[in-house]
MMTF fields as JSON, N, C-alpha, C and O atoms, coordinates in Angstrom:
{
  "mmtfVersion": "1.0.0",
  "mmtfProducer": "UNKNOWN",
  "numBonds": 527,
  "numAtoms": 528,
  "numGroups": 132,
  "numChains": 1,
  "numModels": 1,
  "chainsPerModel": [1],
  "groupsPerChain": [132],
  "chainIdList": ["A"],
  "bondAtomList": [4, 2, 8, 6, 12, 10, 16, 14, 20, 18, 24, 22, 28, 26, 32, 30, 36, 34, 40, 38, 44, 42, 48, 46, 52, 50, 56, 54, 60, 58, 64, 62, 68, 66, 72, 70, 76, 74, 80, 78, 84, 82, 88, 86, 92, 90, 96, 94, 100, 98, 104, 102, 108, 106, 112, 110, 116, 114, 120, 118, 124, 122, 128, 126, 132, 130, 136, 134, 140, 138, 144, 142, 148, 146, 152, 150, 156, 154, 160, 158, 164, 162, 168, 166, 172, 170, 176, 174, 180, 178, 184, 182, 188, 186, 192, 190, 196, 194, 200, 198, 204, 202, 208, 206, 212, 210, 216, 214, 220, 218, 224, 222, 228, 226, 232, 230, 236, 234, 240, 238, 244, 242, 248, 246, 252, 250, 256, 254, 260, 258, 264, 262, 268, 266, 272, 270, 276, 274, 280, 278, 284, 282, 288, 286, 292, 290, 296, 294, 300, 298, 304, 302, 308, 306, 312, 310, 316, 314, 320, 318, 324, 322, 328, 326, 332, 330, 336, 334, 340, 338, 344, 342, 348, 346, 352, 350, 356, 354, 360, 358, 364, 362, 368, 366, 372, 370, 376, 374, 380, 378, 384, 382, 388, 386, 392, 390, 396, 394, 400, 398, 404, 402, 408, 406, 412, 410, 416, 414, 420, 418, 424, 422, 428, 426, 432, 430, 436, 434, 440, 438, 444, 442, 448, 446, 452, 450, 456, 454, 460, 458, 464, 462, 468, 466, 472, 470, 476, 474, 480, 478, 484, 482, 488, 486, 492, 490, 496, 494, 500, 498, 504, 502, 508, 506, 512, 510, 516, 514, 520, 518, 524, 522],
  "bondOrderList": [1, 1, 1, 1, 1, 1, 1, 1, 1, 1, 1, 1, 1, 1, 1, 1, 1, 1, 1, 1, 1, 1, 1, 1, 1, 1, 1, 1, 1, 1, 1, 1, 1, 1, 1, 1, 1, 1, 1, 1, 1, 1, 1, 1, 1, 1, 1, 1, 1, 1, 1, 1, 1, 1, 1, 1, 1, 1, 1, 1, 1, 1, 1, 1, 1, 1, 1, 1, 1, 1, 1, 1, 1, 1, 1, 1, 1, 1, 1, 1, 1, 1, 1, 1, 1, 1, 1, 1, 1, 1, 1, 1, 1, 1, 1, 1, 1, 1, 1, 1, 1, 1, 1, 1, 1, 1, 1, 1, 1, 1, 1, 1, 1, 1, 1, 1, 1, 1, 1, 1, 1, 1, 1, 1, 1, 1, 1, 1, 1, 1, 1],
  "groupList": [{"groupName": "MET", "atomNameList": ["N", "CA", "C", "O"], "elementList": ["N", "C", "C", "O"], "formalChargeList": [0, 0, 0, 0], "bondAtomList": [1, 0, 2, 1, 3, 2], "bondOrderList": [1, 1, 2], "singleLetterCode": "M", "chemCompType": "L-PEPTIDE LINKING"}, {"groupName": "THR", "atomNameList": ["N", "CA", "C", "O"], "elementList": ["N", "C", "C", "O"], "formalChargeList": [0, 0, 0, 0], "bondAtomList": [1, 0, 2, 1, 3, 2], "bondOrderList": [1, 1, 2], "singleLetterCode": "T", "chemCompType": "L-PEPTIDE LINKING"}, {"groupName": "TYR", "atomNameList": ["N", "CA", "C", "O"], "elementList": ["N", "C", "C", "O"], "formalChargeList": [0, 0, 0, 0], "bondAtomList": [1, 0, 2, 1, 3, 2], "bondOrderList": [1, 1, 2], "singleLetterCode": "Y", "chemCompType": "L-PEPTIDE LINKING"}, {"groupName": "GLU", "atomNameList": ["N", "CA", "C", "O"], "elementList": ["N", "C", "C", "O"], "formalChargeList": [0, 0, 0, 0], "bondAtomList": [1, 0, 2, 1, 3, 2], "bondOrderList": [1, 1, 2], "singleLetterCode": "E", "chemCompType": "L-PEPTIDE LINKING"}, {"groupName": "ASN", "atomNameList": ["N", "CA", "C", "O"], "elementList": ["N", "C", "C", "O"], "formalChargeList": [0, 0, 0, 0], "bondAtomList": [1, 0, 2, 1, 3, 2], "bondOrderList": [1, 1, 2], "singleLetterCode": "N", "chemCompType": "L-PEPTIDE LINKING"}, {"groupName": "PHE", "atomNameList": ["N", "CA", "C", "O"], "elementList": ["N", "C", "C", "O"], "formalChargeList": [0, 0, 0, 0], "bondAtomList": [1, 0, 2, 1, 3, 2], "bondOrderList": [1, 1, 2], "singleLetterCode": "F", "chemCompType": "L-PEPTIDE LINKING"}, {"groupName": "ILE", "atomNameList": ["N", "CA", "C", "O"], "elementList": ["N", "C", "C", "O"], "formalChargeList": [0, 0, 0, 0], "bondAtomList": [1, 0, 2, 1, 3, 2], "bondOrderList": [1, 1, 2], "singleLetterCode": "I", "chemCompType": "L-PEPTIDE LINKING"}, {"groupName": "SER", "atomNameList": ["N", "CA", "C", "O"], "elementList": ["N", "C", "C", "O"], "formalChargeList": [0, 0, 0, 0], "bondAtomList": [1, 0, 2, 1, 3, 2], "bondOrderList": [1, 1, 2], "singleLetterCode": "S", "chemCompType": "L-PEPTIDE LINKING"}, {"groupName": "HIS", "atomNameList": ["N", "CA", "C", "O"], "elementList": ["N", "C", "C", "O"], "formalChargeList": [0, 0, 0, 0], "bondAtomList": [1, 0, 2, 1, 3, 2], "bondOrderList": [1, 1, 2], "singleLetterCode": "H", "chemCompType": "L-PEPTIDE LINKING"}, {"groupName": "PRO", "atomNameList": ["N", "CA", "C", "O"], "elementList": ["N", "C", "C", "O"], "formalChargeList": [0, 0, 0, 0], "bondAtomList": [1, 0, 2, 1, 3, 2], "bondOrderList": [1, 1, 2], "singleLetterCode": "P", "chemCompType": "L-PEPTIDE LINKING"}, {"groupName": "LEU", "atomNameList": ["N", "CA", "C", "O"], "elementList": ["N", "C", "C", "O"], "formalChargeList": [0, 0, 0, 0], "bondAtomList": [1, 0, 2, 1, 3, 2], "bondOrderList": [1, 1, 2], "singleLetterCode": "L", "chemCompType": "L-PEPTIDE LINKING"}, {"groupName": "ALA", "atomNameList": ["N", "CA", "C", "O"], "elementList": ["N", "C", "C", "O"], "formalChargeList": [0, 0, 0, 0], "bondAtomList": [1, 0, 2, 1, 3, 2], "bondOrderList": [1, 1, 2], "singleLetterCode": "A", "chemCompType": "L-PEPTIDE LINKING"}, {"groupName": "GLN", "atomNameList": ["N", "CA", "C", "O"], "elementList": ["N", "C", "C", "O"], "formalChargeList": [0, 0, 0, 0], "bondAtomList": [1, 0, 2, 1, 3, 2], "bondOrderList": [1, 1, 2], "singleLetterCode": "Q", "chemCompType": "L-PEPTIDE LINKING"}, {"groupName": "LYS", "atomNameList": ["N", "CA", "C", "O"], "elementList": ["N", "C", "C", "O"], "formalChargeList": [0, 0, 0, 0], "bondAtomList": [1, 0, 2, 1, 3, 2], "bondOrderList": [1, 1, 2], "singleLetterCode": "K", "chemCompType": "L-PEPTIDE LINKING"}, {"groupName": "GLY", "atomNameList": ["N", "CA", "C", "O"], "elementList": ["N", "C", "C", "O"], "formalChargeList": [0, 0, 0, 0], "bondAtomList": [1, 0, 2, 1, 3, 2], "bondOrderList": [1, 1, 2], "singleLetterCode": "G", "chemCompType": "PEPTIDE LINKING"}, {"groupName": "TRP", "atomNameList": ["N", "CA", "C", "O"], "elementList": ["N", "C", "C", "O"], "formalChargeList": [0, 0, 0, 0], "bondAtomList": [1, 0, 2, 1, 3, 2], "bondOrderList": [1, 1, 2], "singleLetterCode": "W", "chemCompType": "L-PEPTIDE LINKING"}, {"groupName": "VAL", "atomNameList": ["N", "CA", "C", "O"], "elementList": ["N", "C", "C", "O"], "formalChargeList": [0, 0, 0, 0], "bondAtomList": [1, 0, 2, 1, 3, 2], "bondOrderList": [1, 1, 2], "singleLetterCode": "V", "chemCompType": "L-PEPTIDE LINKING"}, {"groupName": "ARG", "atomNameList": ["N", "CA", "C", "O"], "elementList": ["N", "C", "C", "O"], "formalChargeList": [0, 0, 0, 0], "bondAtomList": [1, 0, 2, 1, 3, 2], "bondOrderList": [1, 1, 2], "singleLetterCode": "R", "chemCompType": "L-PEPTIDE LINKING"}, {"groupName": "ASP", "atomNameList": ["N", "CA", "C", "O"], "elementList": ["N", "C", "C", "O"], "formalChargeList": [0, 0, 0, 0], "bondAtomList": [1, 0, 2, 1, 3, 2], "bondOrderList": [1, 1, 2], "singleLetterCode": "D", "chemCompType": "L-PEPTIDE LINKING"}],
  "groupTypeList": [0, 1, 2, 3, 4, 5, 6, 7, 2, 6, 3, 8, 9, 3, 4, 10, 11, 3, 3, 12, 6, 9, 3, 10, 13, 3, 10, 6, 3, 13, 5, 9, 2, 5, 14, 11, 11, 8, 15, 10, 2, 10, 13, 11, 10, 13, 4, 1, 4, 7, 6, 2, 2, 14, 11, 3, 10, 4, 13, 1, 11, 16, 5, 7, 12, 3, 17, 17, 12, 10, 2, 5, 5, 6, 8, 9, 3, 3, 10, 3, 1, 13, 4, 4, 17, 3, 17, 16, 7, 13, 18, 14, 7, 2, 5, 18, 0, 6, 3, 7, 5, 3, 7, 7, 18, 3, 4, 13, 17, 12, 7, 10, 13, 7, 10, 11, 3, 17, 10, 13, 11, 11, 17, 3, 4, 10, 13, 7, 7, 3, 4, 17],
  "groupIdList": [1, 2, 3, 4, 5, 6, 7, 8, 9, 10, 11, 12, 13, 14, 15, 16, 17, 18, 19, 20, 21, 22, 23, 24, 25, 26, 27, 28, 29, 30, 31, 32, 33, 34, 35, 36, 37, 38, 39, 40, 41, 42, 43, 44, 45, 46, 47, 48, 49, 50, 51, 52, 53, 54, 55, 56, 57, 58, 59, 60, 61, 62, 63, 64, 65, 66, 67, 68, 69, 70, 71, 72, 73, 74, 75, 76, 77, 78, 79, 80, 81, 82, 83, 84, 85, 86, 87, 88, 89, 90, 91, 92, 93, 94, 95, 96, 97, 98, 99, 100, 101, 102, 103, 104, 105, 106, 107, 108, 109, 110, 111, 112, 113, 114, 115, 116, 117, 118, 119, 120, 121, 122, 123, 124, 125, 126, 127, 128, 129, 130, 131, 132],
  "secStructList": [7, 7, 2, 2, 2, 2, 2, 2, 2, 2, 2, 7, 4, 4, 4, 7, 7, 4, 4, 4, 2, 2, 2, 2, 2, 2, 2, 2, 2, 2, 7, 6, 6, 7, 2, 2, 2, 2, 2, 2, 2, 2, 2, 2, 2, 2, 2, 6, 6, 7, 6, 6, 2, 2, 2, 2, 2, 2, 2, 2, 2, 2, 2, 7, 1, 7, 2, 2, 2, 2, 2, 2, 2, 2, 7, 2, 2, 2, 2, 2, 2, 2, 2, 2, 2, 2, 2, 2, 2, 2, 2, 1, 7, 2, 2, 2, 2, 2, 2, 2, 2, 2, 2, 2, 7, 2, 2, 2, 2, 2, 2, 2, 2, 2, 2, 2, 2, 2, 2, 2, 2, 2, 2, 2, 2, 2, 2, 2, 2, 2, 2, 7],
  "xCoordList": [192.674, 192.783, 193.083, 192.464, 194.029, 194.395, 193.685, 193.131, 193.72, 193.137, 193.8, 193.119, 195.124, 195.871, 195.493, 195.364, 195.315, 194.903, 193.539, 193.336, 192.611, 191.266, 191.271, 190.593, 192.025, 192.116, 192.74, 192.303, 193.739, 194.361, 193.384, 193.412, 192.518, 191.5, 190.511, 190.089, 190.151, 189.216, 189.861, 189.219, 191.124, 191.805, 192.104, 192.122, 192.336, 192.683, 191.883, 192.453, 190.567, 189.752, 190.078, 189.769, 190.698, 191.054, 192.135, 192.341, 192.83, 193.894, 193.393, 194.18, 192.103, 191.571, 191.698, 191.394, 192.154, 192.371, 191.734, 191.083, 191.935, 191.328, 191.797, 191.071, 192.994, 193.527, 192.722, 192.658, 192.117, 191.376, 189.936, 189.289, 189.432, 188.028, 187.707, 186.711, 188.5, 188.159, 188.188, 187.362, 189.129, 189.193, 187.938, 187.357, 187.529, 186.351, 185.079, 184.172, 185.014, 183.842, 183.739, 182.646, 184.867, 184.879, 184.429, 183.687, 184.874, 184.479, 182.972, 182.33, 182.417, 180.971, 180.201, 179.148, 180.724, 180.046, 180.06, 179.09, 181.147, 181.226, 180.353, 179.708, 180.341, 179.613, 178.704, 179.058, 177.537, 176.692, 176.11, 175.678, 176.087, 175.523, 176.593, 176.306, 177.806, 178.932, 178.981, 179.546, 178.384, 178.22, 179.517, 179.603, 180.527, 181.801, 182.436, 183.056, 182.286, 182.834, 182.103, 182.719, 180.795, 180.023, 180.483, 180.646, 180.69, 181.13, 182.482, 182.68, 183.409, 184.746, 184.705, 185.402, 183.893, 183.748, 183.195, 183.674, 182.192, 181.612, 182.636, 182.722, 183.404, 184.437, 185.49, 185.956, 185.867, 186.834, 186.265, 186.98, 184.982, 184.351, 184.328, 184.556, 184.052, 184.035, 185.428, 185.586, 186.439, 187.812, 188.293, 189.097, 187.802, 188.257, 187.31, 187.513, 186.278, 185.283, 184.658, 184.496, 184.315, 183.738, 182.324, 181.589, 181.96, 180.598, 179.587, 178.383, 180.06, 179.185, 178.881, 178.14, 179.441, 179.29, 177.82, 177.374, 177.072, 175.679, 174.808, 174.029, 174.945, 174.15, 174.546, 173.692, 175.836, 176.306, 175.914, 175.691, 175.829, 175.394, 173.988, 173.712, 173.096, 171.734, 171.72, 170.994, 172.519, 172.571, 173.148, 172.629, 174.215, 174.875, 173.977, 173.987, 173.211, 172.297, 171.258, 170.824, 170.859, 169.901, 170.513, 169.83, 171.792, 172.467, 172.86, 173.156, 172.864, 173.37, 172.263, 171.183, 172.538, 171.583, 171.71, 170.726, 172.893, 173.148, 173.568, 174.757, 172.606, 172.914, 173.69, 174.493, 173.458, 174.207, 175.691, 176.549, 175.987, 177.387, 177.994, 179.162, 177.212, 177.687, 178.025, 179.06, 177.162, 177.413, 178.728, 179.541, 178.933, 180.156, 181.387, 182.507, 181.193, 182.302, 182.733, 183.924, 181.76, 182.055, 182.543, 183.411, 182.003, 182.359, 182.914, 182.219, 184.129, 184.659, 184.866, 184.873, 185.035, 185.211, 183.95, 184.033, 182.785, 181.529, 181.451, 180.937, 181.955, 181.963, 182.855, 182.503, 184.006, 184.911, 184.253, 184.376, 183.559, 182.864, 181.777, 181.625, 181.017, 179.95, 180.533, 180.004, 181.615, 182.244, 182.794, 182.709, 183.351, 183.869, 182.747, 182.915, 181.609, 180.469, 179.995, 179.716, 179.905, 179.461, 180.455, 180.054, 181.731, 182.761, 182.694, 182.815, 182.503, 182.42, 181.203, 181.283, 180.082, 178.871, 178.936, 178.256, 179.727, 179.817, 180.901, 180.749, 181.976, 183.11, 183.138, 183.717, 182.532, 182.648, 181.66, 180.772, 181.838, 180.917, 179.657, 179.529, 178.75, 177.504, 177.782, 177.145, 178.724, 179.018, 179.736, 179.566, 180.535, 181.166, 180.116, 180.218, 179.104, 178.036, 177.31, 177.048, 176.985, 176.293, 177.144, 176.64, 178.418, 179.322, 179.397, 179.407, 179.45, 179.531, 178.24, 178.281, 177.091, 175.83, 175.68, 175.184, 176.096, 175.987, 176.798, 176.372, 177.934, 178.773, 178.21, 178.59, 177.314, 176.84, 175.679, 175.591, 174.789, 173.618, 172.99, 172.906, 172.556, 171.967, 170.65, 170.389, 169.812, 168.539, 168.758, 168.046, 169.733, 170.045, 170.538, 170.246, 171.289, 171.805, 170.649, 170.671, 169.653, 168.518, 167.745, 167.345, 167.536, 166.776, 167.552, 166.949, 168.864, 169.66, 169.688, 169.656, 169.746, 169.718, 168.389, 168.348, 167.307, 166.008, 165.887, 165.301, 166.432, 166.426, 167.235, 166.804, 168.397, 169.233, 168.519, 168.59, 167.838, 167.102, 165.967, 165.728, 165.268, 164.185, 164.723, 164.109, 165.871, 166.487, 166.891, 166.698, 167.444, 167.856, 166.642, 166.683, 165.561, 164.341, 163.762, 163.28, 163.806, 163.285, 164.105, 163.55, 165.429, 166.286, 165.977, 165.911, 165.79, 165.471, 164.128, 163.974, 163.158, 161.852, 161.979, 161.341, 162.799, 163.012, 163.669, 163.275, 164.667, 165.341, 164.384, 164.382, 163.575, 162.649, 161.571, 161.148, 161.122, 160.104, 160.702, 159.992, 161.985, 162.639, 162.859, 162.806, 163.102, 163.35, 162.076, 162.166, 160.925, 159.657, 159.324, 158.291],
  "yCoordList": [36.085, 37.083, 36.364, 35.354, 36.903, 36.31, 37.033, 38.12, 36.402, 36.985, 38.324, 39.293, 38.377, 39.601, 40.735, 41.888, 40.391, 41.408, 41.983, 43.197, 41.089, 41.543, 42.446, 43.474, 42.073, 42.896, 44.249, 45.271, 44.272, 45.559, 46.427, 47.651, 45.811, 46.588, 47.21, 48.354, 46.459, 46.981, 48.116, 49.128, 47.942, 48.963, 50.23, 51.327, 50.08, 51.231, 51.199, 50.97, 51.427, 51.36, 52.469, 52.348, 53.542, 54.629, 54.209, 54.879, 53.102, 52.618, 51.634, 51.156, 51.322, 50.397, 51.016, 52.191, 50.198, 50.682, 49.711, 48.739, 49.994, 49.191, 47.736, 46.843, 47.496, 46.137, 45.238, 44.027, 45.809, 45.007, 44.732, 43.851, 45.453, 45.301, 43.868, 43.32, 43.23, 41.841, 40.87, 39.961, 41.058, 40.184, 40.33, 39.34, 41.574, 41.818, 41.338, 40.82, 41.51, 41.04, 39.518, 38.976, 38.838, 37.377, 36.952, 35.981, 37.672, 37.369, 37.541, 36.737, 38.575, 38.815, 37.709, 37.275, 37.259, 36.184, 34.881, 34.124, 34.616, 33.401, 33.504, 32.535, 34.686, 34.908, 36.136, 37.229, 35.958, 37.12, 37.858, 39.002, 37.237, 37.899, 38.409, 38.703, 38.513, 39.008, 40.53, 41.047, 41.229, 42.678, 43.455, 44.43, 43.043, 43.772, 43.744, 44.722, 42.637, 42.552, 43.515, 44.148, 43.625, 44.576, 46.008, 46.798, 46.334, 47.681, 47.994, 49.07, 47.047, 47.274, 47.388, 48.218, 46.56, 46.63, 47.994, 48.611, 48.452, 49.762, 50.872, 51.796, 50.783, 51.794, 51.793, 52.856, 50.606, 50.525, 51.166, 51.864, 50.933, 51.568, 53.083, 53.814, 53.55, 55.0, 55.592, 56.652, 54.907, 55.411, 55.521, 56.395, 54.635, 54.624, 55.376, 55.391, 56.0, 56.735, 55.857, 56.282, 54.65, 53.688, 54.09, 54.691, 53.747, 54.034, 53.082, 53.331, 52.009, 51.035, 51.4, 50.689, 52.485, 52.871, 53.082, 52.565, 53.821, 54.127, 52.889, 52.751, 51.991, 50.759, 49.887, 49.292, 49.817, 48.989, 49.598, 48.872, 50.92, 51.579, 51.131, 50.862, 51.05, 50.596, 49.167, 48.862, 48.291, 46.893, 46.799, 46.07, 47.536, 47.462, 48.016, 47.514, 49.035, 49.605, 48.577, 48.581, 47.698, 46.648, 45.673, 45.22, 45.35, 44.406, 45.037, 44.325, 46.336, 47.032, 47.269, 47.748, 46.932, 47.207, 48.643, 49.242, 49.188, 50.554, 51.424, 51.544, 52.022, 52.826, 54.088, 54.571, 54.613, 55.801, 55.469, 56.246, 54.323, 53.904, 53.651, 53.965, 53.087, 52.874, 54.211, 54.341, 55.205, 56.525, 57.103, 57.604, 57.035, 57.597, 56.745, 57.255, 55.455, 54.62, 55.048, 55.113, 55.333, 55.746, 57.189, 57.527, 58.034, 59.461, 59.819, 60.479, 59.413, 59.686, 61.168, 61.586, 61.962, 63.4, 64.037, 65.033, 63.475, 63.982, 63.703, 64.521, 62.565, 62.226, 63.184, 63.616, 63.521, 64.469, 65.835, 66.494, 66.266, 67.553, 67.542, 68.502, 66.444, 66.327, 66.349, 67.029, 65.614, 65.585, 66.95, 67.343, 67.675, 69.013, 69.95, 70.754, 69.861, 70.709, 70.392, 71.295, 69.092, 68.7, 69.155, 69.608, 69.04, 69.423, 70.924, 71.354, 71.716, 73.163, 73.505, 74.342, 72.867, 73.215, 72.768, 73.35, 71.759, 71.301, 72.037, 72.261, 72.412, 73.001, 74.524, 75.165, 75.102, 76.533, 77.331, 76.787, 78.615, 79.511, 79.692, 79.124, 80.481, 80.78, 81.384, 81.013, 82.307, 82.987, 82.063, 82.202, 81.123, 80.135, 79.241, 78.883, 78.884, 78.056, 78.792, 78.218, 80.044, 80.827, 80.913, 80.757, 81.158, 81.276, 79.975, 80.007, 78.846, 77.565, 77.276, 76.764, 77.6, 77.389, 78.348, 77.96, 79.576, 80.548, 80.128, 80.345, 79.541, 79.14, 77.928, 77.677, 77.168, 75.94, 76.154, 75.445, 77.104, 77.224, 78.609, 79.136, 79.179, 80.521, 80.534, 81.484, 79.508, 79.466, 79.38, 80.015, 78.6, 78.499, 79.834, 80.209, 80.55, 81.85, 82.782, 83.454, 82.821, 83.704, 83.275, 84.115, 81.98, 81.523, 81.752, 82.067, 81.601, 81.857, 83.336, 83.701, 84.181, 85.619, 86.01, 86.787, 85.467, 85.812, 85.248, 85.888, 84.062, 83.487, 84.346, 84.593, 84.8, 85.651, 86.964, 87.462, 87.519, 88.767, 88.553, 89.399, 87.422, 87.139, 86.916, 87.349, 86.238, 86.05, 87.382, 87.611, 88.243, 89.562, 90.352, 90.99, 90.305, 91.015, 90.437, 91.183, 89.122, 88.492, 88.895, 89.145, 88.959, 89.396, 90.838, 91.165, 91.687, 93.092, 93.198, 94.006, 92.389, 92.387, 91.928, 92.492, 90.906, 90.437, 91.507, 91.723, 92.173, 93.234, 94.369, 94.888, 94.751, 95.859, 95.468, 96.302, 94.212, 93.788, 93.641, 93.835, 93.304, 93.21, 94.592, 94.748, 95.578, 96.943, 97.624, 98.643, 97.125, 97.762, 97.513, 97.98],
  "zCoordList": [103.392, 104.438, 105.751, 106.085, 106.468, 107.749, 108.889, 108.72, 110.034, 111.241, 111.557, 111.891, 111.453, 111.761, 110.81, 111.222, 109.524, 108.55, 108.919, 108.902, 109.251, 109.578, 110.805, 110.824, 111.816, 113.028, 112.702, 113.232, 111.853, 111.491, 110.707, 110.834, 109.896, 109.173, 110.158, 109.985, 111.176, 112.18, 112.976, 113.259, 113.332, 114.132, 113.334, 113.891, 112.039, 111.197, 109.893, 108.826, 109.969, 108.749, 107.747, 106.562, 108.22, 107.306, 106.318, 105.306, 106.601, 105.715, 104.667, 103.849, 104.673, 103.675, 102.29, 102.083, 101.349, 99.986, 99.0, 99.385, 97.746, 96.692, 96.723, 96.288, 97.229, 97.273, 98.217, 98.006, 99.24, 100.214, 99.786, 100.352, 98.817, 98.41, 97.982, 98.455, 97.107, 96.737, 97.922, 97.998, 98.838, 100.019, 100.87, 101.316, 101.088, 101.92, 101.228, 101.879, 99.915, 99.174, 99.256, 99.417, 99.147, 99.268, 100.668, 100.816, 101.68, 103.054, 103.234, 103.909, 102.638, 102.723, 102.005, 102.473, 100.875, 100.146, 100.938, 100.902, 101.651, 102.467, 103.716, 104.116, 104.323, 105.578, 105.418, 105.86, 104.79, 104.464, 105.668, 105.529, 106.837, 108.017, 108.969, 110.129, 108.492, 109.287, 109.127, 108.163, 110.081, 109.989, 109.906, 109.161, 110.657, 110.645, 109.262, 108.842, 108.557, 107.2, 106.273, 105.416, 106.445, 105.636, 105.905, 104.975, 107.169, 107.533, 106.906, 106.341, 107.008, 106.453, 104.937, 104.352, 104.305, 102.847, 102.441, 101.49, 103.167, 102.879, 103.08, 102.271, 104.144, 104.412, 103.305, 102.894, 102.821, 101.724, 100.464, 99.745, 100.192, 99.029, 99.181, 98.217, 100.388, 100.64, 100.472, 99.868, 101.007, 100.916, 99.478, 99.154, 98.612, 97.221, 96.289, 95.075, 96.853, 96.056, 94.977, 93.833, 95.348, 94.418, 94.023, 94.807, 92.795, 92.335, 92.987, 92.929, 93.598, 94.249, 95.7, 96.379, 96.164, 97.572, 97.951, 98.976, 97.154, 97.485, 97.601, 98.544, 96.637, 96.664, 97.851, 98.507, 98.116, 99.23, 100.575, 101.543, 100.637, 101.87, 102.246, 103.415, 101.258, 101.529, 102.059, 103.005, 101.454, 101.909, 103.319, 104.164, 103.562, 104.865, 105.962, 107.086, 105.648, 106.64, 107.076, 108.228, 106.159, 106.503, 107.506, 108.425, 107.335, 108.224, 109.555, 110.514, 109.62, 110.803, 111.82, 111.476, 113.063, 114.127, 114.613, 115.046, 114.546, 115.013, 113.835, 113.536, 113.177, 111.99, 112.345, 111.546, 113.517, 113.939, 114.087, 113.667, 114.68, 114.793, 113.419, 113.189, 112.509, 111.138, 110.496, 109.842, 110.678, 110.102, 110.626, 109.849, 111.927, 112.497, 112.174, 112.185, 111.886, 111.431, 110.026, 109.722, 109.189, 107.815, 107.78, 106.975, 108.635, 108.677, 110.059, 110.831, 110.396, 111.745, 112.015, 113.172, 110.978, 111.186, 111.756, 112.475, 111.443, 111.996, 113.495, 114.258, 113.906, 115.331, 116.097, 117.194, 115.532, 116.185, 116.304, 117.336, 115.261, 115.293, 116.358, 117.113, 116.413, 117.408, 118.815, 119.694, 119.037, 120.358, 120.74, 121.903, 119.79, 120.08, 120.485, 121.403, 119.819, 120.18, 121.589, 122.377, 121.904, 123.24, 124.297, 125.369, 124.01, 124.969, 125.238, 126.385, 124.195, 124.381, 125.218, 126.117, 124.934, 125.666, 127.123, 127.968, 127.435, 128.816, 129.591, 130.792, 128.941, 129.634, 129.571, 130.448, 128.565, 128.351, 129.17, 129.826, 129.113, 129.802, 128.956, 127.871, 129.468, 128.772, 127.405, 126.419, 127.342, 126.087, 125.105, 123.894, 125.609, 124.732, 124.09, 122.917, 124.879, 124.331, 123.223, 122.165, 123.449, 122.427, 121.172, 120.06, 121.352, 120.21, 119.418, 118.187, 120.093, 119.381, 118.624, 117.505, 119.223, 118.524, 117.355, 116.297, 117.528, 116.448, 115.236, 114.101, 115.453, 114.331, 113.604, 112.46, 114.232, 113.607, 112.642, 111.639, 112.908, 112.054, 112.222, 113.331, 111.116, 111.139, 111.911, 112.65, 111.759, 112.478, 113.983, 114.76, 114.38, 115.803, 116.332, 117.467, 115.499, 115.92, 116.262, 117.293, 115.405, 115.65, 116.894, 117.7, 117.048, 118.207, 119.503, 120.529, 119.475, 120.677, 121.024, 122.199, 120.016, 120.295, 120.924, 121.879, 120.385, 120.968, 122.383, 123.256, 122.614, 123.955, 124.918, 126.044, 124.482, 125.328, 125.64, 126.764, 124.652, 124.883, 125.883, 126.745, 125.768, 126.711, 128.121, 129.095, 128.234, 129.549, 130.161, 131.355, 129.351, 129.833, 130.312, 131.363, 129.532, 129.918, 131.204, 132.056, 131.351, 132.565, 133.782, 134.852, 133.622, 134.732, 135.121, 136.306, 134.134, 134.419, 135.131, 136.046, 134.719, 135.383, 136.831, 137.72, 137.071, 138.439, 139.297, 140.443, 138.742, 139.49, 139.815, 140.932, 138.843, 139.081, 140.092, 140.892, 140.067, 141.037, 142.438, 143.424, 142.547, 143.851, 144.456, 145.676, 143.631, 144.105, 144.582, 145.267, 144.263, 144.653, 146.057, 146.538]
}
């Protein structure tokens, strides 16, 4: 494996295929504490739906200091979903926020509806107390 190959794997881990697995495994055997090699090897196993993915995930998690970053490296679509939710909640109106939360989980939908009802009742109470 060349330096250029390794850098291209880091820049485009979604392109890792079965051909790179032996190279990455050899790199891990030579340098067992090289975390980036473990991450790339794990990503290659995930991309190829390898049966060794689960066992290797446990090993790689031990070597990883940032397991959350490892998760989002392996599942980049989850990071995009998380970022989209955050963007909607920061940029959207009150009703956009409710809509985004409602679409994510049924329990959240119920709690947000009850929160909205309590806010509405509190506003009505404030208005009625101001009118007195």
